[in-house]
Amino acid sequence: ARIIDRIKNELRIIDRKVAGIPQSERKRVIRLMGRDQVMTPGDDSFQNEYIRLAGGIPPRLGKDGNIAAVTKEEWMRFNPQVIYGCDGDRETAEKLFERPGWKDVEAVRNDKIFFFPCDLTCRASIRAGYFVSWLSAKIYEDEFSKKEEQVLKDQIFKSRKLDLDLDYIKDARISYSTIHDFLNKTLIIDFKEPLSLVSTLEGERRGIESIGNHYSSPPCWGIGHKLGLEEIRKRVYQAIGKSEDTASFLFTGADMDNLVIKKERFRDMEVYALVTAGVKSNAVRMSRDEGRFYKPGTINIIILPNMKLSPRAMTRAIISATEAKTAALQDLDIRSSYTPRIHQATGTGTDNIIVVGGNGIPVDNSGGHSKMGELIAKAVYGAVQEAVYRQNGIVARRNIFQRLGDRKISLFDLITSMRVEDDSDRKRLLWALEDVLLQPRYASFVESSFAISDDYERGLIADLSSHELSCKKVAGEIAGKEIANMKEVTETEDMPLVLRMTVNALLNGIYCRIK
């Protein structure tokens, strides 16, 4: 009953928000599907009902069912103003929306093409209200950005206490609020007296009475980008009762309910690290990936010592924390969102850190050779790894299918692009490939090739002859016989050389076995 009430309440709020938009100004919205051609759900689909609930106008093609083909004439006649799909539809969009006719609609011309997680777009679920809210906020971003059009007051409606055993902390809590009519969550830490700190978002600050980390839920993201950080900060501070003069907060899209608090101690010295982390959308390898945009931080770290750090120690703590964060990501093999087949990530493009000066015994060094630096690094390392797990479900010992997915390597795409004599063999090949990868020996072979590939791409390995021998041996084992001439059996031109060798070894083996 509680879940049903929540969904109804979310839908009720959206209904109130779009009620003021005249029918003549409602947007035409289509759900993109398909791989080789444009497809969309039928007129009677739940996806089209979602569009209507979000205040949009879905297409009426006179076709029912889970999926229906869309002709170019139907596409241009409907002339969608907003197109949305799941992450798996990006390739279709990139391929088809460069073609005449398909690109000549308002949504493509105005870059109103949005992608959402597959578990929201591809199935009806208990998150229906959440997705309809997010979709509606993307469709009517301009309208939802106007404060005068809100239906709820920006305010906190509940809080829960946190336990931080430090002399200078008066109160610590996570507060839940509505801002822009949508759920927001804020970590708020109030001090007993004003303190100094260093923030990578704001620089050095003095006389600070409150710090924190603010989470905006997905329906707020587009609104936030439109309004800008300064306006968002002002709105948040008004809602939670803080002043820009005496508060210093970070901002994130990682859920505050996934906050991790780690404490490290040596004798009388203690350090807390409070971390939220998400690495799915904009993980980068600094020095390799291109900087494309700015938005508030994705891995946010707050350092709270039980001693008084000098300005020198506060700034040096940023390096210790950053090095620990990068070590945590590399030990999880988090991949760059932009070059996942080649590079591990060193962070996300939007990370931020606050180091609080604290009070008590003075400390002037927090570098790698100091005990304070060691405690900061240990606390951050553990907190980052746990926060990544809570937010994204990623652990070091994840299965081979997840690790292939991390590198954007699709078994289906590999089999689809294989050069085979009979197309009916593809389903058998896919089953055989999955079966091979379920065997620990061959899964480990692929996992080993990941490490070899990364080192080869960095120039740490020059000769791949031993890996070539391993590939021939594995292919022969899978086939049940020696394969005299290994062939390039699938399209792998955009794959690093080592991974290309590995994939072709597996595919040569299974192809010879089933033939």
Phi, psi and omega in degrees: 000323180296320179295316180298317179298321179296314180299315180298321180294318178298317180291325180295319179296316179296320178301319178292323183290321183272351182300329182278357179272117182302150180302327181291344181252005177290145186268142174278125188231137178228143175270118180278133174219179177098166179238305181264347177211163180284126177233162177207156177297153180292169183303330184266015186279158176292332179297319178291329175293322175301317180299316179296317179297330179279359179092007180265174178246111179279163178289152171239102185258358184072026181228125178260175177111177183293328184206142181219143178287146178243123177280163179298322180295317178296320180298311183289328179292319178289323177050067184300141175265339176221134176238134175225154178207185174265173183303330181287351181268358183300317183297319177299315181299313181297324184283315188273331186277012170260355185269147178305143181089301180293327181274350187266047175234162188300318184299319180288316180298324184263008179057045177255061179239121187235147180235137183235164176302142184299326183291348175265323188270334193258357179207146174286138184204182178289356177261020182301313181296321178299313182290317179301321178297314181295314179299314181298321179294329176284320181294316186244049183301316181296313182295319183286345180281348183274118183298325182292346180265001180293154178252346178238155178278141174289111182193158174283137177243348172194162178216156172228140187283150172238150182256109175234109187272075177229138187301328187269001181264124178274320183200145176221135185199163167250122181255141180251130186219165167253126175224133188061022181078007183236161183294133171230155180223136186227126167282123180235125177237117179258137179265155176287332178213157181300140181231165174263155177203169172237130179236132177288348176271328187235351183087203180282133179232142177236157178068034183270130182256338182215142173230169177177190184215121187250130177254125171256130180287161186310321178300339180273346190297311180296322178298317180297318179296324181289318183282328182093158186298319183298316180291321178297316179302316180298316181295318181295313181298323177297319183291324184260002175075041179240162180246141178298335182287332187235011181232150177219112184236154169257165184225141188207163171255008177269131188300129182291342174289349176261014176301138176243134177242120179239138177239134174239145185219143169220113184053241182269358184266129179227148176220133171255139169240124178248120191226135162242145185208135171221132187232015186278331192253327185218038173293138184225160168250109182298142183087347181243317184269155184278137174277120189245335185198173176233135167208162184304159194302150180253322167252107181251133184232131173241126181253125180235105177269161176263012177233174185263111180276136173288165175306320178298316181292324179296314182290324178292332178297331178298320179293315180300317180293320181293318178297322179292319177301313181296319177299319180297317180292319181290325177290340173269355186054048174289131185263150173301137177291340186261326180226061190293334182281345185247320193239139163285154178274147173258350180171195168253169183284001189224026183288152175215156182223139166243129173245118180272137182294327179073193176213175180104216182298130181289141177229130184248000183219128176228028180279185187296335181265003181257157178292323177297317178298320178298315181294319177301313183297316180296317181295317181293315181304308181295320182291320180296314181297318180290323180294321176298321178295314183295320184278317188244354179071023183263129174233163183297315183268058176273162188283169186296328180292322176294320182289327172295318178298323177303327181266010180058041175253114183258125177298320180300315181293323179298315181289321180299324183269004178292145176272102182235154180284328184232118182300335181293345179286343189297319180296319178295322179295319180296315178299318181295320180295317178298319180297318179298316183288343175283348179273124186308323182298314184280329173297318179293325176300315180292317179299320177297323180293333176299313181294318179298318181298313180300316180291323178295317181293334178273358179084014181274344175235132182251328187247121182256017184296324180291323177291325177298319177296319178298319180298316180296320180294315180296317179300318179294320178299314182295319182287335184084011178197161179290137177256112186293315184235104176288138183241156169281103189258356180214166181281108181227026184298329182270013181258143174303152187305313184297316179293326177297317177298318182295311181299316181292329176297313179297314185289323175299318181297311183288328180294316178295326182291316184280343179268000000 
